Tab-separated table of C-alpha atoms in Angstrom:
chain	number	residue	atom	x	y	z
I	180	UNK	CA	-161.099	-122.891	90.231
I	181	UNK	CA	-161.010	-120.746	93.609
I	182	UNK	CA	-163.429	-117.930	93.196
I	183	UNK	CA	-160.837	-115.460	92.756
I	184	UNK	CA	-159.223	-116.454	89.264
I	185	UNK	CA	-163.039	-117.221	88.093
I	186	UNK	CA	-164.030	-113.830	88.675
I	187	UNK	CA	-161.491	-112.686	86.349
I	188	UNK	CA	-161.843	-115.259	83.658
I	189	UNK	CA	-165.558	-114.717	83.787
I	190	UNK	CA	-165.178	-110.846	82.815
I	191	UNK	CA	-163.001	-111.119	80.991
I	192	UNK	CA	-165.131	-113.070	78.390
I	193	UNK	CA	-168.160	-111.358	79.434
I	194	UNK	CA	-165.430	-107.871	77.855
I	195	UNK	CA	-165.145	-110.081	74.734
I	196	UNK	CA	-168.591	-110.083	74.246
I	197	UNK	CA	-170.440	-107.006	75.310
I	198	UNK	CA	-168.153	-106.122	72.266
I	199	UNK	CA	-168.802	-109.011	69.941
I	200	UNK	CA	-172.658	-108.417	70.824
I	201	UNK	CA	-172.779	-104.921	70.342
I	202	UNK	CA	-170.305	-104.653	66.741
I	203	UNK	CA	-173.287	-107.615	65.887
I	204	UNK	CA	-175.884	-106.052	66.686
I	205	UNK	CA	-175.269	-102.602	64.237
I	206	UNK	CA	-173.778	-105.714	61.640
I	207	UNK	CA	-177.649	-106.798	61.980
I	208	UNK	CA	-179.318	-103.393	61.623
I	209	UNK	CA	-177.264	-101.607	59.244
I	210	UNK	CA	-175.220	-104.489	57.929
I	211	UNK	CA	-175.506	-106.233	54.567
I	212	UNK	CA	-173.184	-109.343	52.960
I	213	UNK	CA	-172.954	-108.415	49.599
I	214	UNK	CA	-169.022	-106.312	49.389
I	215	UNK	CA	-168.009	-103.148	49.062
I	216	UNK	CA	-165.663	-100.917	46.489
I	217	UNK	CA	-162.482	-102.119	46.822
I	218	UNK	CA	-163.436	-105.635	47.972
I	219	UNK	CA	-164.635	-106.617	44.871
I	220	UNK	CA	-161.659	-105.759	42.689
I	221	UNK	CA	-159.024	-106.481	44.941
I	222	UNK	CA	-160.627	-109.712	46.761
I	223	UNK	CA	-162.902	-110.490	44.163
I	224	UNK	CA	-161.306	-110.400	40.743
I	225	UNK	CA	-158.090	-110.494	42.339
I	226	UNK	CA	-157.822	-113.560	44.136
I	227	UNK	CA	-161.482	-115.210	44.642
I	228	UNK	CA	-161.991	-115.902	40.897
I	229	UNK	CA	-158.909	-117.106	40.888
I	230	UNK	CA	-158.169	-120.306	43.405
I	231	UNK	CA	-160.757	-120.841	41.710
I	232	UNK	CA	-160.222	-120.730	38.522
I	233	UNK	CA	-156.949	-122.210	39.894
I	234	UNK	CA	-154.838	-119.739	38.655
I	235	UNK	CA	-154.342	-118.155	42.317
I	236	UNK	CA	-150.010	-117.547	44.124
I	237	UNK	CA	-148.444	-117.374	47.037
I	238	UNK	CA	-147.183	-113.318	45.600
I	239	UNK	CA	-151.125	-111.892	44.722
I	240	UNK	CA	-151.426	-111.610	47.963
I	241	UNK	CA	-148.784	-109.307	48.712
I	242	UNK	CA	-149.446	-106.879	45.718
I	243	UNK	CA	-149.805	-103.155	46.940
I	244	UNK	CA	-153.010	-101.904	47.179
I	245	UNK	CA	-153.172	-99.227	46.350
I	246	UNK	CA	-150.511	-98.029	49.533
I	247	UNK	CA	-150.843	-100.793	51.147
I	248	UNK	CA	-149.736	-105.219	51.183
I	249	UNK	CA	-152.957	-106.475	53.310
I	250	UNK	CA	-151.782	-110.697	53.318
I	251	UNK	CA	-153.772	-111.496	56.466
I	252	UNK	CA	-157.145	-109.754	55.319
I	253	UNK	CA	-157.071	-111.572	51.987
I	254	UNK	CA	-156.260	-115.050	53.300
I	255	UNK	CA	-158.582	-114.589	56.140
I	256	UNK	CA	-161.803	-113.522	53.938
I	257	UNK	CA	-160.348	-116.169	51.383
I	258	UNK	CA	-160.315	-118.986	53.447
I	259	UNK	CA	-164.349	-117.229	55.222
I	260	UNK	CA	-165.362	-117.890	51.082
I	261	UNK	CA	-163.885	-120.977	50.419
I	262	UNK	CA	-165.091	-123.543	54.445
I	263	UNK	CA	-168.915	-120.531	54.677
I	264	UNK	CA	-168.979	-121.935	50.463
I	265	UNK	CA	-170.529	-117.972	49.801
I	266	UNK	CA	-168.820	-114.551	49.622
I	267	UNK	CA	-170.610	-113.153	52.493
I	268	UNK	CA	-169.343	-109.687	53.550
I	269	UNK	CA	-171.624	-109.757	56.675
I	270	UNK	CA	-169.623	-113.893	57.932
I	271	UNK	CA	-166.956	-111.237	57.105
I	272	UNK	CA	-167.873	-108.629	59.456
I	273	UNK	CA	-168.958	-110.632	62.334
I	274	UNK	CA	-165.392	-112.117	61.986
I	275	UNK	CA	-163.780	-109.063	61.812
I	276	UNK	CA	-166.024	-107.932	65.467
I	277	UNK	CA	-164.529	-110.272	66.647
I	278	UNK	CA	-161.201	-109.956	65.939
I	279	UNK	CA	-161.501	-105.716	67.603
I	280	UNK	CA	-163.184	-107.647	70.640
I	281	UNK	CA	-160.219	-110.107	71.073
I	282	UNK	CA	-157.595	-106.102	70.987
I	283	UNK	CA	-160.250	-104.665	73.318
I	284	UNK	CA	-159.191	-107.432	75.359
I	285	UNK	CA	-155.436	-107.519	75.006
I	286	UNK	CA	-155.443	-103.302	76.135
I	287	UNK	CA	-157.325	-104.074	78.857
I	288	UNK	CA	-155.929	-107.029	80.222
I	289	UNK	CA	-152.692	-105.190	79.846
I	290	UNK	CA	-153.931	-101.782	82.384
I	291	UNK	CA	-155.045	-104.362	84.407
I	292	UNK	CA	-151.271	-104.786	85.447
I	293	UNK	CA	-149.697	-101.768	84.266
I	294	UNK	CA	-152.854	-99.432	86.253
I	295	UNK	CA	-154.157	-102.462	89.060
I	296	UNK	CA	-158.263	-103.173	88.433
I	297	UNK	CA	-159.997	-100.158	89.253
I	298	UNK	CA	-158.472	-98.176	85.997
I	299	UNK	CA	-159.363	-101.714	83.758
I	300	UNK	CA	-162.369	-101.904	84.487
I	301	UNK	CA	-163.691	-98.718	84.172
I	302	UNK	CA	-161.620	-98.751	80.489
I	303	UNK	CA	-163.446	-102.052	80.039
I	304	UNK	CA	-166.602	-99.741	80.319
I	305	UNK	CA	-164.965	-96.827	78.596
I	306	UNK	CA	-164.219	-99.467	75.125
I	307	UNK	CA	-167.535	-100.949	74.859
I	308	UNK	CA	-169.874	-97.482	74.173
I	309	UNK	CA	-166.774	-96.099	71.832
I	310	UNK	CA	-168.329	-99.954	70.328
I	311	UNK	CA	-172.090	-98.893	70.973
I	312	UNK	CA	-171.220	-95.086	70.046
I	313	UNK	CA	-170.532	-96.811	66.384
I	314	UNK	CA	-167.875	-94.260	65.960
I	315	UNK	CA	-165.270	-96.752	63.279
I	316	UNK	CA	-168.858	-98.100	61.617
I	317	UNK	CA	-166.674	-97.867	58.254
I	318	UNK	CA	-165.042	-100.799	60.051
I	319	UNK	CA	-167.997	-103.165	61.000
I	320	UNK	CA	-170.316	-102.771	58.559
I	321	UNK	CA	-167.216	-103.800	56.542
I	322	UNK	CA	-165.922	-107.051	55.555
I	323	UNK	CA	-162.920	-105.364	54.053
I	324	UNK	CA	-161.149	-103.445	56.953
I	325	UNK	CA	-160.424	-106.467	59.257
I	326	UNK	CA	-156.680	-104.547	58.293
I	327	UNK	CA	-157.574	-102.324	61.107
I	328	UNK	CA	-157.356	-105.155	63.693
I	329	UNK	CA	-153.822	-106.073	62.450
I	330	UNK	CA	-151.679	-103.236	62.499
I	331	UNK	CA	-153.034	-102.367	66.025
I	332	UNK	CA	-152.806	-106.143	67.087
I	333	UNK	CA	-149.660	-107.365	65.629
I	334	UNK	CA	-148.421	-103.558	66.144
I	335	UNK	CA	-148.335	-104.060	69.993
I	336	UNK	CA	-147.745	-107.490	70.188
I	337	UNK	CA	-144.870	-106.535	68.556
I	338	UNK	CA	-144.411	-103.384	71.044
I	339	UNK	CA	-144.622	-105.736	74.257
I	340	UNK	CA	-142.612	-108.486	73.204
I	341	UNK	CA	-139.697	-106.942	72.052
I	342	UNK	CA	-140.084	-105.015	75.149
I	343	UNK	CA	-139.512	-107.303	77.502
I	344	UNK	CA	-136.719	-107.781	80.068
I	345	UNK	CA	-134.325	-109.688	77.828
I	346	UNK	CA	-134.259	-109.213	74.632
I	347	UNK	CA	-133.307	-111.460	72.289
I	348	UNK	CA	-132.469	-114.054	74.890
I	349	UNK	CA	-136.444	-114.512	75.298
I	350	UNK	CA	-138.817	-115.954	72.966
I	351	UNK	CA	-141.392	-113.451	73.402
I	352	UNK	CA	-138.797	-111.135	71.864
I	353	UNK	CA	-138.787	-112.788	69.194
I	354	UNK	CA	-142.554	-113.813	68.083
I	355	UNK	CA	-143.096	-109.306	68.341
I	356	UNK	CA	-140.251	-109.644	65.628
I	357	UNK	CA	-142.243	-111.906	64.149
I	358	UNK	CA	-145.431	-110.132	64.896
I	359	UNK	CA	-143.391	-106.390	63.247
I	360	UNK	CA	-143.770	-108.149	60.296
I	361	UNK	CA	-146.881	-109.332	59.968
I	362	UNK	CA	-148.062	-105.935	60.863
I	363	UNK	CA	-145.496	-105.088	58.063
I	364	UNK	CA	-147.778	-106.803	55.127
I	365	UNK	CA	-151.666	-105.405	57.439
I	366	UNK	CA	-151.352	-102.000	56.269
I	367	UNK	CA	-148.281	-99.424	54.180
I	368	UNK	CA	-147.636	-97.956	58.130
I	369	UNK	CA	-147.081	-101.420	59.740
I	370	UNK	CA	-143.479	-101.573	59.825
I	371	UNK	CA	-143.929	-97.994	61.835
I	372	UNK	CA	-143.778	-100.398	65.171
I	373	UNK	CA	-140.380	-101.298	65.376
I	374	UNK	CA	-139.858	-97.377	65.636
I	375	UNK	CA	-141.503	-97.926	68.639
I	376	UNK	CA	-138.917	-100.315	69.987
I	377	UNK	CA	-136.275	-98.892	69.557
I	378	UNK	CA	-136.401	-95.671	70.550
I	379	UNK	CA	-137.044	-96.768	73.900
I	380	UNK	CA	-134.193	-99.442	74.241
I	381	UNK	CA	-132.114	-96.196	72.606
I	382	UNK	CA	-133.041	-94.399	75.828
I	383	UNK	CA	-132.358	-97.422	78.350
I	384	UNK	CA	-128.772	-97.090	76.714
I	385	UNK	CA	-128.319	-94.122	76.996
I	386	UNK	CA	-130.328	-93.386	81.123
I	387	UNK	CA	-127.272	-96.917	82.023
I	388	UNK	CA	-124.425	-95.423	82.715
I	389	UNK	CA	-122.711	-99.636	81.401
I	390	UNK	CA	-124.954	-100.395	78.361
I	391	UNK	CA	-126.310	-103.761	78.182
I	392	UNK	CA	-126.770	-105.677	75.150
I	393	UNK	CA	-129.680	-106.943	75.169
I	394	UNK	CA	-131.607	-103.039	73.778
I	395	UNK	CA	-127.828	-102.086	71.558
I	396	UNK	CA	-129.022	-105.399	69.892
I	397	UNK	CA	-132.873	-104.776	69.463
I	398	UNK	CA	-131.552	-101.214	68.377
I	399	UNK	CA	-129.492	-102.585	66.588
I	400	UNK	CA	-132.930	-104.878	64.456
I	401	UNK	CA	-135.286	-102.114	65.105
I	402	UNK	CA	-133.102	-100.147	62.710
I	403	UNK	CA	-132.867	-102.303	60.000
I	404	UNK	CA	-135.972	-103.115	60.026
I	405	UNK	CA	-137.539	-99.729	59.588
I	406	UNK	CA	-135.236	-99.060	57.055
I	407	UNK	CA	-136.559	-102.743	55.117
I	408	UNK	CA	-140.184	-101.965	55.819
I	409	UNK	CA	-139.427	-98.446	53.841
I	410	UNK	CA	-138.455	-100.108	51.582
I	411	UNK	CA	-141.207	-101.574	50.076
I	412	UNK	CA	-143.621	-99.794	50.220
I	413	UNK	CA	-145.879	-98.731	48.155
I	414	UNK	CA	-146.500	-95.742	46.603
I	415	UNK	CA	-149.360	-94.502	45.293
I	416	UNK	CA	-149.113	-91.212	43.161
I	417	UNK	CA	-152.942	-91.343	42.290
I	418	UNK	CA	-153.222	-90.176	45.996
I	419	UNK	CA	-151.548	-86.606	45.476
I	420	UNK	CA	-154.527	-85.283	45.603
I	421	UNK	CA	-155.521	-86.396	49.021
I	422	UNK	CA	-152.337	-85.817	50.252
I	423	UNK	CA	-151.508	-82.533	53.129
I	424	UNK	CA	-150.943	-80.441	50.450
I	425	UNK	CA	-148.926	-78.658	52.506
I	426	UNK	CA	-147.869	-77.656	56.750
I	427	UNK	CA	-151.557	-76.361	57.619
I	428	UNK	CA	-153.381	-79.208	56.407
I	429	UNK	CA	-150.786	-81.293	58.355
I	430	UNK	CA	-150.900	-79.718	62.089
I	431	UNK	CA	-154.848	-79.480	61.482
I	432	UNK	CA	-155.726	-82.422	61.068
I	433	UNK	CA	-152.727	-84.068	63.230
I	434	UNK	CA	-154.919	-82.099	66.425
I	435	UNK	CA	-157.651	-83.619	65.353
I	436	UNK	CA	-156.555	-87.043	65.345
I	437	UNK	CA	-155.361	-86.610	68.842
I	438	UNK	CA	-158.711	-84.701	69.925
I	439	UNK	CA	-160.596	-87.411	68.749
I	440	UNK	CA	-163.850	-88.829	69.877
I	441	UNK	CA	-164.461	-84.814	68.919
I	442	UNK	CA	-162.274	-84.372	66.364
I	443	UNK	CA	-164.290	-81.021	65.895
I	444	UNK	CA	-163.024	-79.168	68.910
I	445	UNK	CA	-158.739	-79.283	69.201
I	446	UNK	CA	-158.505	-77.858	72.572
I	447	UNK	CA	-158.856	-81.408	74.860
I	448	UNK	CA	-156.876	-83.010	72.325
I	449	UNK	CA	-154.614	-81.635	74.698
I	450	UNK	CA	-156.035	-82.767	77.667
I	451	UNK	CA	-156.122	-86.545	76.633
I	452	UNK	CA	-152.926	-86.471	75.836
I	453	UNK	CA	-151.574	-84.353	79.383
I	454	UNK	CA	-150.876	-88.015	81.098
I	455	UNK	CA	-148.195	-89.763	78.042
I	456	UNK	CA	-146.878	-86.031	77.404
I	457	UNK	CA	-145.854	-85.548	81.673
I	458	UNK	CA	-144.960	-89.529	81.088
I	459	UNK	CA	-142.785	-89.738	78.882
I	460	UNK	CA	-140.823	-85.651	80.833
I	461	UNK	CA	-140.538	-87.947	83.718
I	462	UNK	CA	-138.998	-90.237	82.038
I	463	UNK	CA	-136.411	-88.685	80.080
I	464	UNK	CA	-135.833	-86.606	82.969
I	465	UNK	CA	-134.466	-90.073	84.790
I	466	UNK	CA	-137.585	-89.182	87.410
I	467	UNK	CA	-139.858	-91.696	89.265
I	468	UNK	CA	-142.239	-94.059	86.623
I	469	UNK	CA	-144.031	-96.939	86.909
I	470	UNK	CA	-142.846	-100.309	86.005
I	471	UNK	CA	-144.746	-100.255	82.553
I	472	UNK	CA	-143.806	-97.139	82.202
I	473	UNK	CA	-141.154	-97.880	78.849
I	474	UNK	CA	-144.617	-99.969	76.773
I	475	UNK	CA	-147.020	-97.127	77.827
I	476	UNK	CA	-144.448	-95.321	76.282
I	477	UNK	CA	-144.073	-97.259	72.898
I	478	UNK	CA	-147.309	-98.086	72.270
I	479	UNK	CA	-148.927	-93.508	72.853
I	480	UNK	CA	-145.681	-92.920	69.596
I	481	UNK	CA	-147.248	-95.363	67.797
I	482	UNK	CA	-150.475	-94.168	67.603
I	483	UNK	CA	-148.628	-90.419	67.110
I	484	UNK	CA	-146.602	-92.110	64.064
I	485	UNK	CA	-149.691	-93.444	62.653
I	486	UNK	CA	-151.051	-90.558	63.302
I	487	UNK	CA	-148.141	-88.311	60.937
I	488	UNK	CA	-148.565	-90.867	58.824
I	489	UNK	CA	-152.116	-90.374	58.166
I	490	UNK	CA	-152.542	-87.278	57.847
I	491	UNK	CA	-149.615	-86.627	55.736
I	492	UNK	CA	-152.256	-90.118	53.171
I	493	UNK	CA	-155.127	-87.968	53.842
I	494	UNK	CA	-154.723	-84.188	55.306
I	495	UNK	CA	-156.052	-82.540	52.086
I	496	UNK	CA	-158.255	-79.595	52.949
I	497	UNK	CA	-157.686	-79.979	57.089
I	498	UNK	CA	-160.936	-82.752	56.706
I	499	UNK	CA	-161.881	-85.107	59.183
I	500	UNK	CA	-160.753	-88.259	59.697
I	501	UNK	CA	-163.286	-90.622	57.877
I	502	UNK	CA	-164.942	-93.460	61.198
I	503	UNK	CA	-162.784	-96.128	60.696
I	504	UNK	CA	-159.587	-94.519	61.383
I	505	UNK	CA	-161.306	-93.526	64.974
I	506	UNK	CA	-160.286	-98.001	66.355
I	507	UNK	CA	-156.127	-96.750	66.163
I	508	UNK	CA	-157.183	-93.406	67.400
I	509	UNK	CA	-158.838	-95.030	70.415
I	510	UNK	CA	-155.731	-97.277	71.751
I	511	UNK	CA	-154.000	-93.005	71.862
I	512	UNK	CA	-156.182	-92.204	74.633
I	513	UNK	CA	-155.462	-96.021	76.340
I	514	UNK	CA	-152.621	-95.536	76.500
I	515	UNK	CA	-152.816	-91.698	77.992
I	516	UNK	CA	-155.376	-93.760	80.923
I	517	UNK	CA	-152.741	-95.887	81.449
I	518	UNK	CA	-150.109	-93.216	81.512
I	519	UNK	CA	-151.473	-92.099	84.661
I	520	UNK	CA	-151.187	-94.672	87.025
I	521	UNK	CA	-147.408	-95.552	85.764
I	522	UNK	CA	-146.437	-91.211	87.665
I	523	UNK	CA	-145.080	-92.391	90.488
I	524	UNK	CA	-144.414	-89.159	92.725
I	525	UNK	CA	-146.916	-87.592	95.428
I	526	UNK	CA	-146.980	-84.329	93.571
I	527	UNK	CA	-147.591	-85.842	90.053
I	528	UNK	CA	-150.317	-88.086	92.386
I	529	UNK	CA	-152.178	-84.953	93.598
I	530	UNK	CA	-152.613	-82.895	89.979
I	531	UNK	CA	-153.866	-86.346	89.079
I	532	UNK	CA	-156.510	-86.004	91.072
I	533	UNK	CA	-157.643	-82.845	90.204
I	534	UNK	CA	-156.931	-84.032	86.078
I	535	UNK	CA	-158.569	-87.037	85.382
I	536	UNK	CA	-161.890	-86.384	86.716
I	537	UNK	CA	-161.739	-83.443	83.307
I	538	UNK	CA	-160.177	-86.081	81.055
I	539	UNK	CA	-162.599	-88.208	81.484
I	540	UNK	CA	-165.449	-86.077	81.518
I	541	UNK	CA	-163.602	-84.467	78.463
I	542	UNK	CA	-163.607	-88.126	76.695
I	543	UNK	CA	-166.711	-89.173	77.136
I	544	UNK	CA	-168.543	-85.792	76.426
I	545	UNK	CA	-166.684	-86.130	73.082
I	546	UNK	CA	-168.029	-89.708	72.409
I	547	UNK	CA	-171.492	-88.577	73.642
I	548	UNK	CA	-171.390	-85.811	71.353
I	549	UNK	CA	-169.779	-87.569	67.977
I	550	UNK	CA	-171.632	-89.705	68.343
I	551	UNK	CA	-176.010	-88.244	68.301
I	552	UNK	CA	-175.128	-87.723	63.814
I	553	UNK	CA	-173.823	-91.443	63.610
I	554	UNK	CA	-177.298	-93.230	65.286
I	555	UNK	CA	-179.508	-89.677	63.697
I	556	UNK	CA	-177.226	-89.960	60.106
I	557	UNK	CA	-174.557	-92.119	59.710
I	558	UNK	CA	-175.616	-95.650	60.359
I	559	UNK	CA	-179.597	-95.153	59.332
I	560	UNK	CA	-178.131	-93.536	55.445
I	561	UNK	CA	-175.944	-96.672	55.937
I	562	UNK	CA	-178.395	-98.593	55.746
I	563	UNK	CA	-180.956	-97.274	53.466
I	564	UNK	CA	-177.445	-97.097	51.013
I	565	UNK	CA	-176.975	-101.204	50.912
I	566	UNK	CA	-180.299	-101.727	50.977
I	567	UNK	CA	-180.342	-100.506	47.426
I	568	UNK	CA	-177.210	-101.186	46.756
I	569	UNK	CA	-178.847	-104.835	47.104
I	570	UNK	CA	-182.161	-104.546	44.759
I	571	UNK	CA	-179.849	-103.279	42.214
I	572	UNK	CA	-177.660	-106.315	42.167
I	573	UNK	CA	-180.148	-108.545	42.513
I	574	UNK	CA	-182.236	-107.156	39.582
I	575	UNK	CA	-179.370	-107.513	37.278
I	576	UNK	CA	-178.327	-110.926	38.476
I	577	UNK	CA	-181.671	-111.667	37.278
I	578	UNK	CA	-182.110	-110.444	34.624
I	579	UNK	CA	-178.528	-110.290	33.265
I	580	UNK	CA	-180.143	-106.141	32.649
I	581	UNK	CA	-176.805	-103.991	32.049
I	582	UNK	CA	-179.356	-100.337	33.047
I	583	UNK	CA	-179.893	-102.491	36.453
I	584	UNK	CA	-176.210	-101.502	37.912
I	585	UNK	CA	-176.773	-97.579	38.171
I	586	UNK	CA	-173.803	-96.137	38.991
I	587	UNK	CA	-174.135	-94.575	42.301
I	588	UNK	CA	-176.082	-96.705	43.183
I	589	UNK	CA	-174.570	-100.048	42.961
I	590	UNK	CA	-171.883	-101.342	45.041
I	591	UNK	CA	-168.674	-100.293	42.901
I	592	UNK	CA	-168.606	-96.961	41.377
I	593	UNK	CA	-167.594	-97.971	37.982
I	594	UNK	CA	-170.760	-100.035	36.941
I	595	UNK	CA	-168.770	-102.084	33.731
I	596	UNK	CA	-166.328	-103.321	36.368
I	597	UNK	CA	-168.770	-104.645	38.851
I	598	UNK	CA	-170.615	-106.429	36.259
I	599	UNK	CA	-167.201	-107.740	33.795
I	600	UNK	CA	-166.324	-109.658	37.818
I	601	UNK	CA	-170.072	-110.644	38.643
I	602	UNK	CA	-170.210	-112.186	34.539
I	603	UNK	CA	-167.262	-114.588	36.329
I	604	UNK	CA	-169.451	-117.917	36.938
I	605	UNK	CA	-166.393	-118.651	39.782
I	606	UNK	CA	-168.136	-114.979	41.190
I	607	UNK	CA	-171.339	-115.725	40.490
I	608	UNK	CA	-171.556	-119.210	41.632
I	609	UNK	CA	-170.181	-117.409	45.582
I	610	UNK	CA	-173.097	-114.447	45.532
I	611	UNK	CA	-174.619	-114.746	49.384
I	612	UNK	CA	-178.420	-115.012	49.771
I	613	UNK	CA	-179.790	-111.478	49.038
I	614	UNK	CA	-178.684	-111.678	45.363
I	615	UNK	CA	-178.427	-114.986	44.751
I	616	UNK	CA	-181.141	-115.790	42.465
I	617	UNK	CA	-182.886	-118.813	43.666
I	618	UNK	CA	-182.823	-122.334	43.309
I	619	UNK	CA	-184.875	-124.254	40.707
I	620	UNK	CA	-187.806	-126.079	41.089
I	621	UNK	CA	-187.508	-129.005	40.184
I	622	UNK	CA	-191.193	-129.928	38.126
I	623	UNK	CA	-192.605	-132.860	40.359
C-alpha cells in the first residue's frame, strides 16, 4: 500500500480503537457484569429464559417494550449469551462500545468527504473527547442500551443511501430503504428516518423545472413508509405522566437538547445550530451550497425530529435530558460542523472564519463544564451502586434469603419480580461471575 492510502486506514483504525478504549476504561472502572433494570424482564424473562426452555418465538423479538420495538438489541444480547455461555452485561457493554465506535467512524468518514481532512481530524478529536467526558455514561455502562447505536446507525445509513444519486436505480437506495425498516424496530422513533429523506426529495422536485422520477419515487415511498411506521407505533399510556404537559415543557426541553453538551444553559443552542440553519436558508433560496448539502440538511433534520419526539415523550416539567440521549444529540453537532464547509459563497466564508472559533469554544466549553460533575459524582456513584447490587444479588443466590433483595439496593426495583426471575433454572445457570455461587469441588 502507498503511504497516501495507508495513513487514512491507520487513522480510521486509530479512531475506532480510541473510542472503544475510552469506553472500555469507563466499563472497567464503573461498570458491572450484572444486568440492570429493564434487562431482567424484557431480555432475561421474555427472551433468554424462553430460548433455553424451548418456548421462544420469532414474534417475541418484536413485542413492544414501552413505546419501542428493540429487536436488534434483543437478538444481539441473546447471541452474546448463547455464544458466551453466561448472561454478562459487561460483555454486552464492550460490544455496544464497538457499535458506537463504528457509528463515530462513519460520521468522521462522511466529514472527511464532505468537509475535508482538517474538519475530519478536528471532529475525530472532538468525538473522542465527548466519549472521554462520560456524558452518555448510561449507554456506556448499560448492556441494554445498544438501541441508540442501532437507531442512529441505521437511520444515517438510510439517509445516505436513499439520497444518493440515481434513486431506486441504485442498490444503495434499496439498502437504505432496508435500513429504514431496521431503524423502525430499533427504537420507537426509528421510522422518522424517512421524513428527512422525503423532505429533501420534495425540495429537489420543487427546485427543478422538470421533475425527475427518482425523486418522485423516493417521495412516494417515504410517505408510505412514514405512514406504516406511524401505524405500527406502540403507545404506552402508563408513561403519560412523563410526557410534556404543555408548550412550555416542550419548548424548554427542545432548547435544552439543542444546547447540549451543557443543557443547563439554553443560550448556546442558537450558536451551535446556526451553521445548519444558515445552510438550510441558502438551500431554500437556491444559493450555492456544497455537493453534500442535502445529506447534511437531512442528517440535521433527523436529529431535530428525534429531539422533538424526545421532548414530547420525556419532557415533563422540562427536566434536563438524561445522559443516554447524548449519543443521538451529538450527531447534530457533527452535521452543524460539516455545514460550515457546505456554504460556498465568499461572504459566508468570511463570516465563517469568525463564527467557527466561537462555535468550537461553545461546544468544548459546554463539554468541559458538564464533564466535571459526571466524573466527580455520577460515575463514582454508579460504581458504588453496582458493587452494592452485586453484593445483594450474590447474597440471595448463595443463601436463598429473600431479605437480601433489599428494595432500591438491587438492580430491579420490584424485589419479588427479581426473585422470580433469579429462581428460574435457565437464568440462574447463566449468572455472571460477580454473583455466581462457587463451583462445587469433589471430596478428593
